[in-house]
């Protein structure tokens, strides 16, 4: 919970708790548990759910088994094509464009990447105390909350999961911890040695082969073990577990030699004598296959515990019967990294870091009390929908200003009432979803909108619109997104472009900006704003900026200040590396549009101003240290 909201939250908690007791007595309602099992870089075609054209090469028996008890959403989407924005969006219920967290590794001073003429907009590193998470919402309603695995929603102390509503956190990489030396991908396998940190299990699991008819052992995975421990320790109360795996993210490797050998045999490939990047195209990387099946094994362990464990709050039922399970991935599959070929999203186009279907369409299962079993649904659903849906499924209440700010829709009507459409609070059916990724070259730097059968893109480098028709008459049409029909369908293009432009405006979505040093011959570069004075008053901590007259107009301005954690010493007296980030500070603009002032917070040690002119050039002031 946020410290500045502690009093109101305690009051609300007391109110909701009293209502909850009354609710139980009146409706005999027992609050269900909730588990979000969130994979990393797992593509839509990396599981045995949505096989198109060619069957998935990776074995996922536990995911397949869960699907028999769940609804499989074939048109399920992540909020972004990369990790941090999707995680922050899922946790906060806010669109990446609203939080500003639209890419990974934020909190830095904007700059153009090598060979790129445009600067990416500033974006925060992760969630800040003013953000309200699903963990805080459920904690407010009597839930025990736990996070296991990958966080990637901010690294400062104020951004940590335990400061964002989680009672318990375990965030090691677990068995995903990669090889630290060259060639160890071929040798660093877990053993049955008692001193092995990843000691192989005595229990046997899938796959069952001629060599191992009773199954194979798996390395100890602290991520999985801590998830199981959290469930066991908190089953006396309603619990929320956000299990965010590191798999199947790079580095691509496995500590399970038996599983690796299984995939070598299944795929008909050979491991090289010297470890090199795997370059065979398609779903042919045995290391990656082993990671997918290990992820599946982890899910199986969790489900097995739920099926075996009595629910002490609901006599006669197992935890599996009283727990909602949401399974998905943070973005589409990462097909390659440098020369390493990991997997293949075909027939979907492209993958991670792209707004095409391969980068944002993800596997998605939802199971739990009163949800139909073994059903497939093609309704449009986004992970932003999880927050309001979970609130409804758990009968949880939150302050109205937080609730009204959520960007997703409650899909419980689809889950529980067999409704064919996702509807908003006014009963209007969902028409579209949209994404914003203003980074990279012109093949990535774009926003997108999916509306019914159609998908439209706006490219920020060229300014062009591209239109694809994914489906026609309920059947697959151009799911590969190979045919641009923008000129053939001008009315549809115009309508979707208008919708997308309205989203960008309403959400104040930040766009890429021109780097003056790379547009030296373009009109307007000679008129970019020039800072002639930059004064810091130590007493008031106010900065005054003066611009030269006669230059182009500034249309946007803000300051960035650097904040850091306090340095801490370990037991040996050695100070740990201090983590820092830049945050936005508002700027006051003078009536003549030439004077800018802002206050540097006491905890900040560095500041600088950012100006955007009418020609979309970004001007960065000098970043100065506060003495």
Coordinates of C-alpha atoms in Angstrom, one line a residue:
X1 CA 0.0 0.0 0.0
X2 CA 1.1 3.6 -0.6
X3 CA 2.2 5.3 2.6
X4 CA 0.3 8.5 1.8
X5 CA -2.9 6.4 1.4
X6 CA -2.4 4.3 4.5
X7 CA -5.2 5.9 6.6
X8 CA -7.9 5.9 3.9
X9 CA -7.0 2.3 3.0
X10 CA -7.3 1.1 6.6
X11 CA -10.7 2.8 6.9
X12 CA -11.8 1.3 3.6
X13 CA -10.5 -2.1 4.6
X14 CA -12.5 -2.0 7.8
X15 CA -15.6 -1.0 5.8
X16 CA -15.1 -3.7 3.2
X17 CA -14.3 -6.4 5.8
X18 CA -17.6 -5.7 7.6
X19 CA -19.4 -5.8 4.3
X20 CA -17.6 -9.0 3.4
X21 CA -18.8 -10.8 6.6
X22 CA -22.3 -9.7 5.9
X23 CA -21.9 -10.9 2.3
X24 CA -20.8 -14.3 3.5
X25 CA -23.7 -14.6 5.9
X26 CA -26.2 -13.5 3.3
X27 CA -24.9 -15.2 0.1
X28 CA -22.7 -17.9 1.6
X29 CA -20.0 -16.5 -0.6
X30 CA -16.4 -17.6 -0.2
X31 CA -13.8 -15.4 -1.8
X32 CA -11.9 -17.4 -4.5
X33 CA -8.2 -17.5 -4.8
X34 CA -6.5 -16.0 -7.9
X35 CA -3.3 -17.1 -9.7
X36 CA -1.8 -15.3 -12.7
X37 CA 0.8 -17.6 -14.3
X38 CA 2.7 -15.2 -16.5
X39 CA 5.3 -16.6 -19.0
X40 CA 8.1 -14.5 -20.5
X41 CA 8.4 -14.3 -24.3
X42 CA 6.1 -17.4 -24.9
X43 CA 4.6 -17.1 -28.3
X44 CA 1.0 -17.9 -29.5
X45 CA 2.4 -20.8 -31.4
X46 CA 4.8 -22.0 -28.7
X47 CA 2.1 -24.1 -26.9
X48 CA -0.2 -26.9 -28.0
X49 CA -3.3 -24.8 -28.1
X50 CA -3.6 -22.8 -31.3
X51 CA -1.9 -25.0 -33.8
X52 CA -2.2 -23.6 -37.3
X53 CA -0.6 -25.0 -40.4
X54 CA 2.2 -26.9 -38.6
X55 CA 1.7 -28.5 -35.1
X56 CA 3.7 -26.9 -32.3
X57 CA 7.0 -28.8 -31.9
X58 CA 7.1 -28.2 -28.2
X59 CA 5.3 -30.5 -25.7
X60 CA 3.1 -28.7 -23.2
X61 CA 0.9 -31.4 -21.6
X62 CA 0.0 -29.4 -18.5
X63 CA -1.1 -26.4 -20.5
X64 CA -3.1 -28.7 -22.7
X65 CA -4.7 -30.3 -19.6
X66 CA -5.5 -26.9 -18.1
X67 CA -7.2 -25.9 -21.4
X68 CA -9.7 -28.8 -20.8
X69 CA -10.8 -27.0 -17.7
X70 CA -10.7 -23.5 -19.1
X71 CA -11.7 -21.1 -21.8
X72 CA -9.0 -20.7 -24.5
X73 CA -9.0 -17.2 -25.8
X74 CA -7.6 -17.4 -29.3
X75 CA -7.7 -13.7 -29.8
X76 CA -5.9 -12.9 -26.5
X77 CA -3.4 -10.0 -26.6
X78 CA -0.7 -8.5 -24.4
X79 CA -0.8 -4.7 -23.8
X80 CA 2.6 -4.3 -25.5
X81 CA 5.2 -6.1 -27.7
X82 CA 7.8 -6.0 -24.9
X83 CA 8.1 -7.0 -21.3
X84 CA 8.1 -4.1 -18.9
X85 CA 5.1 -2.2 -20.4
X86 CA 3.0 -5.4 -20.4
X87 CA 3.8 -6.2 -16.8
X88 CA 3.2 -2.7 -15.6
X89 CA -0.1 -2.6 -17.6
X90 CA -1.3 -5.9 -16.2
X91 CA -0.4 -4.9 -12.6
X92 CA -1.9 -1.3 -12.8
X93 CA -4.7 -1.9 -15.2
X94 CA -3.5 1.1 -17.2
X95 CA -2.6 1.3 -20.9
X96 CA 1.1 1.7 -21.5
X97 CA 0.4 5.0 -23.2
X98 CA -1.3 6.3 -20.0
X99 CA 1.5 5.3 -17.6
X100 CA 4.1 6.2 -20.2
X101 CA 5.8 2.9 -19.7
X102 CA 5.9 1.9 -23.3
X103 CA 9.3 0.0 -23.5
X104 CA 11.9 -1.7 -21.4
X105 CA 14.9 0.0 -19.7
X106 CA 13.3 3.3 -19.1
X107 CA 14.1 6.2 -16.8
X108 CA 16.9 7.5 -18.9
X109 CA 17.6 10.7 -20.9
X110 CA 16.2 10.3 -24.4
X111 CA 18.6 9.7 -27.2
X112 CA 18.7 8.4 -30.7
X113 CA 20.1 4.9 -31.1
X114 CA 23.0 4.3 -33.5
X115 CA 21.9 4.7 -37.2
X116 CA 18.5 6.1 -36.1
X117 CA 17.5 9.7 -36.9
X118 CA 14.7 9.9 -34.3
X119 CA 14.9 10.0 -30.6
X120 CA 12.6 7.8 -28.6
X121 CA 10.4 9.7 -26.1
X122 CA 11.2 9.6 -22.4
X123 CA 9.4 6.8 -20.6
X124 CA 9.6 5.8 -16.9
X125 CA 11.5 2.7 -15.7
X126 CA 8.4 1.3 -14.0
X127 CA 5.6 1.8 -11.6
X128 CA 5.8 4.6 -9.0
X129 CA 4.0 5.0 -5.6
X130 CA 1.1 6.9 -7.2
X131 CA 0.2 3.8 -9.3
X132 CA -2.4 1.5 -7.8
X133 CA -1.9 -2.2 -8.4
X134 CA -4.1 -5.3 -8.5
X135 CA -2.1 -6.6 -5.5
X136 CA -3.0 -3.5 -3.5
X137 CA -6.6 -3.8 -4.6
X138 CA -6.9 -7.4 -3.4
X139 CA -4.9 -6.7 -0.3
X140 CA -7.4 -4.0 0.5
X141 CA -10.1 -6.7 0.3
X142 CA -8.6 -9.2 2.6
X143 CA -6.2 -11.1 0.3
X144 CA -2.7 -12.4 1.0
X145 CA -0.6 -11.4 -1.9
X146 CA 2.5 -13.0 -3.3
X147 CA 4.9 -12.3 -6.2
X148 CA 7.3 -15.0 -7.4
X149 CA 9.7 -14.6 -10.3
X150 CA 10.3 -11.7 -12.6
X151 CA 9.3 -8.2 -11.6
X152 CA 10.7 -5.7 -14.2
X153 CA 8.3 -3.0 -13.1
X154 CA 11.0 -0.7 -11.5
X155 CA 14.2 -1.4 -9.6
X156 CA 14.3 1.4 -7.0
X157 CA 13.2 0.6 -3.4
X158 CA 10.0 2.6 -3.8
X159 CA 9.2 0.6 -7.0
X160 CA 9.8 -2.9 -5.6
X161 CA 7.0 -5.4 -5.5
X162 CA 6.7 -5.3 -1.7
X163 CA 6.1 -1.6 -2.0
X164 CA 3.4 -2.2 -4.6
X165 CA 1.0 -4.3 -2.6
X166 CA 2.7 -7.7 -2.3
X167 CA 3.1 -9.3 1.2
X168 CA 5.6 -11.9 -0.1
X169 CA 8.2 -11.7 -2.9
X170 CA 10.8 -14.1 -4.2
X171 CA 12.4 -12.7 -7.4
X172 CA 15.4 -14.9 -8.2
X173 CA 15.8 -16.4 -11.7
X174 CA 15.5 -19.9 -10.3
X175 CA 16.5 -22.6 -12.8
X176 CA 16.6 -19.9 -15.5
X177 CA 19.9 -18.7 -14.1
X178 CA 22.1 -18.9 -17.2
X179 CA 25.6 -20.2 -17.9
X180 CA 28.3 -17.8 -16.8
X181 CA 31.1 -19.2 -18.9
X182 CA 31.4 -20.0 -22.6
X183 CA 30.5 -23.5 -23.7
X184 CA 28.8 -24.4 -20.4
X185 CA 25.4 -24.7 -22.2
X186 CA 26.7 -28.1 -23.1
X187 CA 28.0 -29.1 -19.7
X188 CA 26.2 -27.1 -16.9
X189 CA 23.5 -29.6 -16.1
X190 CA 21.9 -30.4 -12.8
X191 CA 22.8 -33.6 -10.9
X192 CA 21.5 -35.7 -8.0
X193 CA 24.3 -34.4 -5.8
X194 CA 22.9 -33.2 -2.5
X195 CA 25.1 -30.1 -2.8
X196 CA 23.8 -29.1 -6.2
X197 CA 21.7 -25.9 -5.9
X198 CA 19.6 -27.3 -8.7
X199 CA 19.5 -30.9 -7.5
X200 CA 17.5 -33.2 -9.7
X201 CA 14.2 -34.4 -8.3
X202 CA 13.6 -37.9 -7.2
X203 CA 10.0 -37.6 -8.6
X204 CA 9.6 -38.4 -12.3
X205 CA 7.6 -36.3 -14.8
X206 CA 6.8 -36.0 -18.5
X207 CA 8.2 -37.0 -21.0
X208 CA 8.0 -40.8 -20.8
X209 CA 10.4 -42.4 -23.2
X210 CA 11.9 -45.8 -24.0
X211 CA 15.0 -44.8 -22.1
X212 CA 12.9 -43.4 -19.2
X213 CA 9.5 -45.1 -19.3
X214 CA 8.6 -43.8 -15.8
X215 CA 9.5 -40.2 -16.7
X216 CA 12.5 -38.0 -16.1
X217 CA 13.8 -35.8 -13.2
X218 CA 13.7 -32.0 -13.2
X219 CA 16.2 -29.5 -11.7
X220 CA 15.0 -27.8 -8.5
X221 CA 13.5 -24.5 -9.5
X222 CA 13.3 -21.9 -6.6
X223 CA 10.6 -19.9 -8.6
X224 CA 8.3 -22.9 -8.6
X225 CA 9.2 -24.0 -5.1
X226 CA 8.5 -20.6 -3.6
X227 CA 5.2 -20.4 -5.5
X228 CA 4.1 -23.8 -3.9
X229 CA 5.3 -22.6 -0.5
X230 CA 3.3 -19.4 -0.8
X231 CA 0.1 -21.4 -1.6
X232 CA 0.7 -23.8 1.3
X233 CA 1.4 -20.9 3.8
X234 CA -1.6 -18.8 2.8
X235 CA -4.4 -21.3 2.0
X236 CA -6.2 -20.4 5.3
X237 CA -7.1 -17.0 3.7
X238 CA -7.9 -15.9 0.2
X239 CA -4.7 -15.5 -1.7
X240 CA -3.5 -13.8 -4.9
X241 CA -0.3 -15.2 -6.5
X242 CA 1.4 -13.5 -9.4
X243 CA 3.8 -16.1 -10.7
X244 CA 5.9 -14.4 -13.3
X245 CA 8.3 -16.9 -14.8
X246 CA 11.7 -15.9 -16.3
X247 CA 11.2 -18.6 -18.9
X248 CA 11.4 -18.7 -21.9
X249 CA 13.4 -15.5 -22.1
X250 CA 17.0 -15.4 -23.4
X251 CA 19.5 -16.9 -22.5
X252 CA 18.3 -20.1 -24.1
X253 CA 19.6 -23.0 -22.2
X254 CA 18.5 -25.9 -19.9
X255 CA 19.9 -27.5 -16.8
X256 CA 18.0 -30.7 -17.6
X257 CA 20.2 -33.0 -19.8
X258 CA 17.5 -35.7 -20.1
X259 CA 15.0 -33.2 -21.4
X260 CA 17.5 -31.7 -23.8
X261 CA 18.3 -35.2 -25.1
X262 CA 14.6 -35.8 -25.6
X263 CA 14.3 -32.8 -27.9
X264 CA 17.4 -33.7 -29.8
X265 CA 15.8 -37.0 -30.6
X266 CA 12.4 -35.6 -31.3
X267 CA 13.6 -32.9 -33.6
X268 CA 16.2 -35.1 -35.3
X269 CA 19.0 -32.7 -34.7
X270 CA 22.5 -32.9 -33.3
X271 CA 24.2 -30.8 -30.7
X272 CA 27.5 -29.4 -31.8
X273 CA 30.7 -30.3 -30.0
X274 CA 31.4 -26.7 -29.3
X275 CA 28.6 -24.5 -28.1
X276 CA 27.5 -22.0 -30.8
X277 CA 24.4 -20.1 -31.5
X278 CA 21.6 -22.2 -32.9
X279 CA 20.8 -21.0 -36.4
X280 CA 18.5 -23.6 -37.8
X281 CA 15.2 -21.9 -38.7
X282 CA 11.7 -22.9 -37.5
X283 CA 10.9 -24.6 -34.2
X284 CA 14.1 -26.6 -34.1
X285 CA 16.1 -25.4 -31.1
X286 CA 16.2 -28.2 -28.6
X287 CA 17.3 -25.8 -25.8
X288 CA 14.3 -23.7 -26.4
X289 CA 12.0 -26.7 -26.5
X290 CA 13.4 -27.8 -23.1
X291 CA 12.6 -24.4 -21.7
X292 CA 9.0 -24.5 -22.9
X293 CA 8.4 -27.9 -21.4
X294 CA 10.1 -26.8 -18.1
X295 CA 7.7 -23.9 -18.0
X296 CA 4.9 -26.3 -18.6
X297 CA 6.2 -28.6 -15.8
X298 CA 6.2 -25.6 -13.4
X299 CA 2.5 -25.0 -14.2
X300 CA 1.8 -28.7 -13.7
X301 CA 3.4 -28.6 -10.2
X302 CA 1.2 -25.7 -9.2
X303 CA -2.0 -27.3 -10.5
X304 CA -1.1 -30.6 -8.9
X305 CA -0.8 -29.0 -5.5
X306 CA -4.1 -27.2 -6.0
X307 CA -5.8 -30.5 -6.9
X308 CA -4.4 -32.4 -3.9
X309 CA -4.9 -29.7 -1.3
X310 CA -8.2 -29.2 0.6
X311 CA -9.5 -25.7 0.8
X312 CA -9.9 -25.0 4.5
X313 CA -12.3 -22.1 3.9
X314 CA -14.6 -24.3 1.7
X315 CA -15.0 -27.8 3.2
X316 CA -15.4 -30.6 0.8
X317 CA -13.5 -28.7 -2.0
X318 CA -10.0 -28.7 -3.2
X319 CA -8.1 -25.5 -3.9
X320 CA -8.3 -26.2 -7.6
X321 CA -12.1 -25.9 -7.4
X322 CA -11.9 -22.5 -5.7
X323 CA -9.1 -20.8 -7.6
X324 CA -9.2 -18.8 -10.7
X325 CA -6.1 -19.5 -12.9
X326 CA -5.1 -17.1 -15.6
X327 CA -2.3 -18.3 -17.9
X328 CA -0.7 -16.1 -20.5
X329 CA 2.6 -14.4 -21.7
X330 CA 4.0 -10.9 -21.5
X331 CA 4.4 -10.6 -25.3
X332 CA 4.6 -12.6 -28.4
X333 CA 7.5 -15.0 -29.0
X334 CA 11.0 -13.8 -29.5
X335 CA 12.0 -15.6 -32.7
X336 CA 15.7 -14.6 -32.8
X337 CA 18.4 -12.9 -30.8
X338 CA 21.5 -12.0 -32.8
X339 CA 22.2 -15.3 -34.7
X340 CA 20.3 -17.5 -32.3
X341 CA 17.0 -18.9 -33.6
X342 CA 14.7 -19.6 -30.7
X343 CA 11.3 -20.4 -32.2
X344 CA 8.9 -19.5 -34.9
X345 CA 5.6 -17.6 -34.7
X346 CA 4.4 -18.6 -38.1
X347 CA 1.8 -18.1 -39.5
X348 CA 1.8 -14.9 -37.4
X349 CA 4.0 -12.1 -38.7
X350 CA 7.1 -11.0 -36.8
X351 CA 7.6 -11.3 -33.1
X352 CA 8.7 -9.6 -29.9
X353 CA 9.2 -5.8 -30.3
X354 CA 6.8 -5.6 -33.1
X355 CA 3.1 -4.7 -33.0
X356 CA 2.3 -7.2 -35.7
X357 CA 0.3 -10.3 -34.6
X358 CA 3.5 -12.3 -33.7
X359 CA 4.6 -9.6 -31.2
X360 CA 1.3 -9.2 -29.3
X361 CA -1.0 -12.2 -29.8
X362 CA -0.4 -14.5 -26.9
X363 CA -1.6 -17.8 -25.5
X364 CA -4.4 -17.2 -22.9
X365 CA -6.4 -19.6 -20.7
X366 CA -8.7 -18.7 -17.9
X367 CA -10.2 -21.4 -15.6
X368 CA -11.9 -21.4 -12.2
X369 CA -15.2 -21.6 -10.4
X370 CA -18.2 -21.6 -12.8
X371 CA -16.1 -21.1 -15.9
X372 CA -17.0 -23.5 -18.7
X373 CA -14.5 -26.3 -19.4
X374 CA -12.8 -27.0 -22.6
X375 CA -14.3 -24.0 -24.5
X376 CA -12.6 -21.9 -27.2
X377 CA -13.6 -18.2 -27.6
X378 CA -12.5 -15.8 -30.3
X379 CA -13.6 -12.6 -28.6
X380 CA -11.1 -9.8 -28.4
X381 CA -9.5 -9.8 -24.9
X382 CA -6.5 -7.9 -23.5
X383 CA -4.5 -8.4 -20.3
X384 CA -5.7 -5.0 -19.3
X385 CA -9.0 -6.7 -18.7
X386 CA -7.6 -8.8 -15.9
X387 CA -7.8 -6.1 -13.3
X388 CA -11.5 -5.2 -13.5
X389 CA -12.4 -8.8 -14.1
X390 CA -10.6 -10.0 -11.0
X391 CA -12.3 -7.3 -9.0
X392 CA -15.7 -8.7 -10.1
X393 CA -14.8 -12.4 -9.7
X394 CA -13.6 -11.7 -6.1
X395 CA -16.3 -9.3 -5.2
X396 CA -13.6 -6.7 -4.4
X397 CA -14.2 -3.0 -4.0
X398 CA -11.8 -0.2 -4.6
X399 CA -12.1 3.6 -4.5
X400 CA -14.1 5.0 -7.4
X401 CA -11.3 7.2 -8.8
X402 CA -9.0 4.1 -9.2
X403 CA -11.9 2.0 -10.7
X404 CA -12.9 4.7 -13.3
X405 CA -9.3 5.0 -14.4
X406 CA -8.9 1.4 -15.5
X407 CA -8.4 0.9 -19.2
X408 CA -9.6 -2.7 -19.5
X409 CA -13.1 -4.2 -19.4
X410 CA -14.7 -6.7 -17.1
X411 CA -14.9 -9.9 -19.1
X412 CA -16.7 -12.0 -16.4
X413 CA -19.9 -12.0 -18.6
X414 CA -18.0 -13.9 -21.2
X415 CA -16.4 -16.2 -18.5
X416 CA -19.5 -16.9 -16.5
X417 CA -22.6 -16.1 -18.5
X418 CA -21.7 -17.4 -22.0
X419 CA -21.8 -13.9 -23.4
X420 CA -20.4 -13.6 -26.9
X421 CA -19.1 -10.0 -26.6
X422 CA -17.1 -8.1 -24.1
X423 CA -19.1 -5.1 -22.9
X424 CA -18.3 -1.9 -21.1
X425 CA -20.2 -0.5 -18.1
X426 CA -22.8 0.9 -20.4
X427 CA -23.5 -2.3 -22.2
X428 CA -21.7 -1.3 -25.3
X429 CA -19.7 -4.1 -27.0
X430 CA -16.0 -3.8 -27.4
X431 CA -15.0 -2.6 -30.9
X432 CA -11.3 -2.5 -30.8
X433 CA -7.9 -2.8 -29.0
X434 CA -4.8 -0.6 -29.7
X435 CA -1.1 -0.6 -29.1
X436 CA 1.7 2.0 -29.0
X437 CA 5.4 1.3 -29.6
X438 CA 7.2 4.5 -30.7
X439 CA 10.7 2.9 -30.8
X440 CA 13.2 1.5 -33.3
X441 CA 13.4 1.8 -37.1
X442 CA 10.5 2.2 -39.4
X443 CA 9.6 -1.5 -39.2
X444 CA 8.9 -1.2 -35.5
X445 CA 8.1 2.4 -34.8
X446 CA 4.3 2.4 -34.9
X447 CA 1.0 2.3 -33.3
X448 CA -1.7 -0.3 -34.2
X449 CA -5.4 -0.8 -33.8
X450 CA -7.4 -4.1 -34.1
X451 CA -11.0 -3.6 -35.0
X452 CA -13.1 -6.7 -35.8
X453 CA -11.5 -8.4 -38.8
X454 CA -9.1 -5.5 -39.5
X455 CA -5.7 -4.4 -38.2
X456 CA -4.4 -0.9 -39.0
X457 CA -0.9 0.5 -38.4
X458 CA 0.4 4.1 -38.3
X459 CA 4.2 4.3 -38.9
X460 CA 5.7 7.2 -37.1
X461 CA 8.8 7.4 -39.3
X462 CA 7.0 7.5 -42.7
X463 CA 3.6 8.7 -41.6
X464 CA 2.0 5.9 -43.6
X465 CA -1.0 3.8 -42.7
X466 CA -1.1 0.1 -43.5
X467 CA -4.3 -2.0 -43.3
X468 CA -4.7 -5.8 -43.2
X469 CA -7.8 -7.9 -43.1
X470 CA -7.0 -10.8 -40.7
X471 CA -10.4 -12.6 -41.0
X472 CA -13.3 -12.7 -43.4
X473 CA -16.7 -14.2 -42.8
X474 CA -15.4 -15.8 -39.5
X475 CA -12.6 -17.5 -41.3
X476 CA -8.8 -16.8 -41.5
X477 CA -8.1 -14.5 -44.4
X478 CA -4.7 -12.7 -44.1
X479 CA -3.5 -13.7 -40.6
X480 CA 0.0 -13.5 -42.0
X481 CA -0.5 -9.7 -42.6
X482 CA 1.1 -9.9 -46.0
X483 CA -1.4 -7.8 -48.0
X484 CA -1.7 -4.1 -47.5
X485 CA -5.2 -3.1 -48.5
X486 CA -5.2 0.5 -47.3
X487 CA -5.7 1.9 -50.8
X488 CA -8.3 -0.7 -51.7
X489 CA -10.3 0.1 -48.6
X490 CA -10.0 3.9 -48.1
X491 CA -13.2 4.3 -46.0
X492 CA -12.1 1.6 -43.5
X493 CA -8.6 3.0 -43.4
X494 CA -9.9 6.5 -42.8
X495 CA -12.3 5.3 -40.0
X496 CA -9.6 3.2 -38.2
X497 CA -7.0 6.0 -38.6
X498 CA -9.4 8.4 -37.0
X499 CA -10.0 6.1 -34.1
X500 CA -6.3 5.5 -33.6
X501 CA -5.5 9.2 -33.8
X502 CA -8.1 9.9 -31.1
X503 CA -6.6 7.3 -28.9
X504 CA -3.1 8.8 -29.3
X505 CA -4.5 12.2 -28.5
X506 CA -6.7 11.2 -25.6
X507 CA -3.9 9.2 -23.9
X508 CA -1.3 11.9 -24.7
X509 CA 0.8 9.2 -26.3
X510 CA 4.4 10.2 -26.7
X511 CA 5.9 10.0 -30.2
X512 CA 9.5 9.8 -31.6
X513 CA 11.2 13.1 -32.1
X514 CA 13.8 14.4 -34.5
X515 CA 17.4 14.5 -33.4
X516 CA 18.7 17.9 -34.6
X517 CA 22.2 16.5 -35.2
X518 CA 20.9 14.1 -37.8
X519 CA 18.6 16.5 -39.7
X520 CA 21.2 19.2 -40.4
X521 CA 19.9 20.0 -43.9
X522 CA 16.2 20.0 -43.1
X523 CA 14.0 23.1 -43.0
X524 CA 13.5 24.3 -39.4
X525 CA 16.7 22.9 -37.9
X526 CA 18.4 26.3 -37.9
X527 CA 15.4 27.7 -35.9
X528 CA 15.4 25.1 -33.1
X529 CA 15.2 26.7 -29.6
X530 CA 18.4 27.8 -28.0
X531 CA 18.9 27.9 -24.2
X532 CA 20.8 31.1 -23.3
X533 CA 20.5 31.0 -19.5
X534 CA 20.1 28.2 -17.0
X535 CA 20.2 29.2 -13.3
X536 CA 19.7 27.1 -10.2
X537 CA 18.8 28.8 -6.9
X538 CA 20.1 26.6 -4.1
X539 CA 17.8 28.1 -1.5
X540 CA 14.5 27.6 -3.3
X541 CA 15.8 24.7 -5.4
X542 CA 14.2 26.4 -8.4
X543 CA 15.6 26.4 -11.9
X544 CA 15.0 29.2 -14.3
X545 CA 15.6 28.6 -18.1
X546 CA 15.7 31.4 -20.7
X547 CA 15.4 30.8 -24.4
X548 CA 16.7 33.0 -27.3
X549 CA 14.1 35.1 -29.1
X550 CA 13.1 34.5 -32.7
X551 CA 13.3 30.7 -32.7
X552 CA 10.6 28.1 -33.4
X553 CA 7.8 27.7 -30.9
X554 CA 8.0 25.1 -28.1
X555 CA 5.0 22.9 -28.0
X556 CA 6.0 20.6 -25.1
X557 CA 8.4 20.9 -22.2
X558 CA 9.3 19.0 -19.1
X559 CA 12.2 18.6 -16.7
X560 CA 14.0 15.3 -15.8
X561 CA 15.5 14.9 -12.4
X562 CA 17.6 12.1 -11.2
X563 CA 16.6 10.2 -8.0
X564 CA 18.5 7.4 -6.4
X565 CA 18.3 4.8 -3.6
X566 CA 20.4 5.5 -0.6
X567 CA 23.7 3.7 -0.6
X568 CA 23.8 0.7 1.8
X569 CA 26.8 -1.2 3.1
X570 CA 26.9 -5.0 3.4
X571 CA 28.2 -6.9 6.4
X572 CA 31.8 -6.4 5.1
X573 CA 31.3 -2.6 4.9
X574 CA 31.3 -2.5 1.1
X575 CA 28.6 -0.3 -0.4
X576 CA 26.3 -1.8 -2.9
X577 CA 25.7 -0.2 -6.3
X578 CA 23.2 2.6 -6.1
X579 CA 20.3 2.4 -8.4
X580 CA 19.0 5.6 -10.0
X581 CA 16.4 6.7 -12.5
X582 CA 15.2 10.0 -14.0
X583 CA 11.6 11.1 -13.3
X584 CA 9.5 13.8 -14.9
X585 CA 9.0 17.1 -13.2
X586 CA 6.4 19.6 -14.5
X587 CA 7.6 22.9 -15.9
X588 CA 5.9 26.3 -15.6
X589 CA 6.0 28.3 -18.8
X590 CA 6.2 32.1 -19.0
X591 CA 3.7 34.2 -20.9
X592 CA 6.2 34.9 -23.7
X593 CA 7.0 31.2 -24.1
X594 CA 10.7 31.9 -23.5
X595 CA 10.9 31.4 -19.8
X596 CA 10.7 28.1 -18.0
X597 CA 10.9 27.3 -14.3
X598 CA 10.7 24.1 -12.2
X599 CA 11.6 23.0 -8.8
X600 CA 14.2 20.2 -8.2
X601 CA 13.0 17.8 -5.4
X602 CA 15.3 17.6 -2.3
X603 CA 16.2 14.0 -3.0
X604 CA 17.3 14.8 -6.6
X605 CA 21.0 15.3 -7.4
X606 CA 20.8 16.2 -11.1
X607 CA 18.4 18.0 -13.5
X608 CA 17.9 19.0 -17.1
X609 CA 15.1 20.3 -19.3
X610 CA 13.6 18.8 -22.5
X611 CA 12.0 20.9 -25.1
X612 CA 10.0 19.9 -28.2
X613 CA 9.5 22.5 -30.9
X614 CA 6.7 22.8 -33.5
X615 CA 8.8 20.9 -36.1
X616 CA 9.1 18.0 -33.6
X617 CA 12.8 18.6 -32.9
X618 CA 13.9 17.6 -29.4
X619 CA 16.2 20.0 -27.6
X620 CA 17.9 18.8 -24.5
X621 CA 19.4 21.2 -22.0
X622 CA 22.6 20.4 -20.3
X623 CA 22.1 18.0 -17.4
X624 CA 23.7 19.6 -14.3
X625 CA 24.5 18.1 -10.9
X626 CA 23.1 19.8 -7.9
X627 CA 25.9 20.6 -5.5

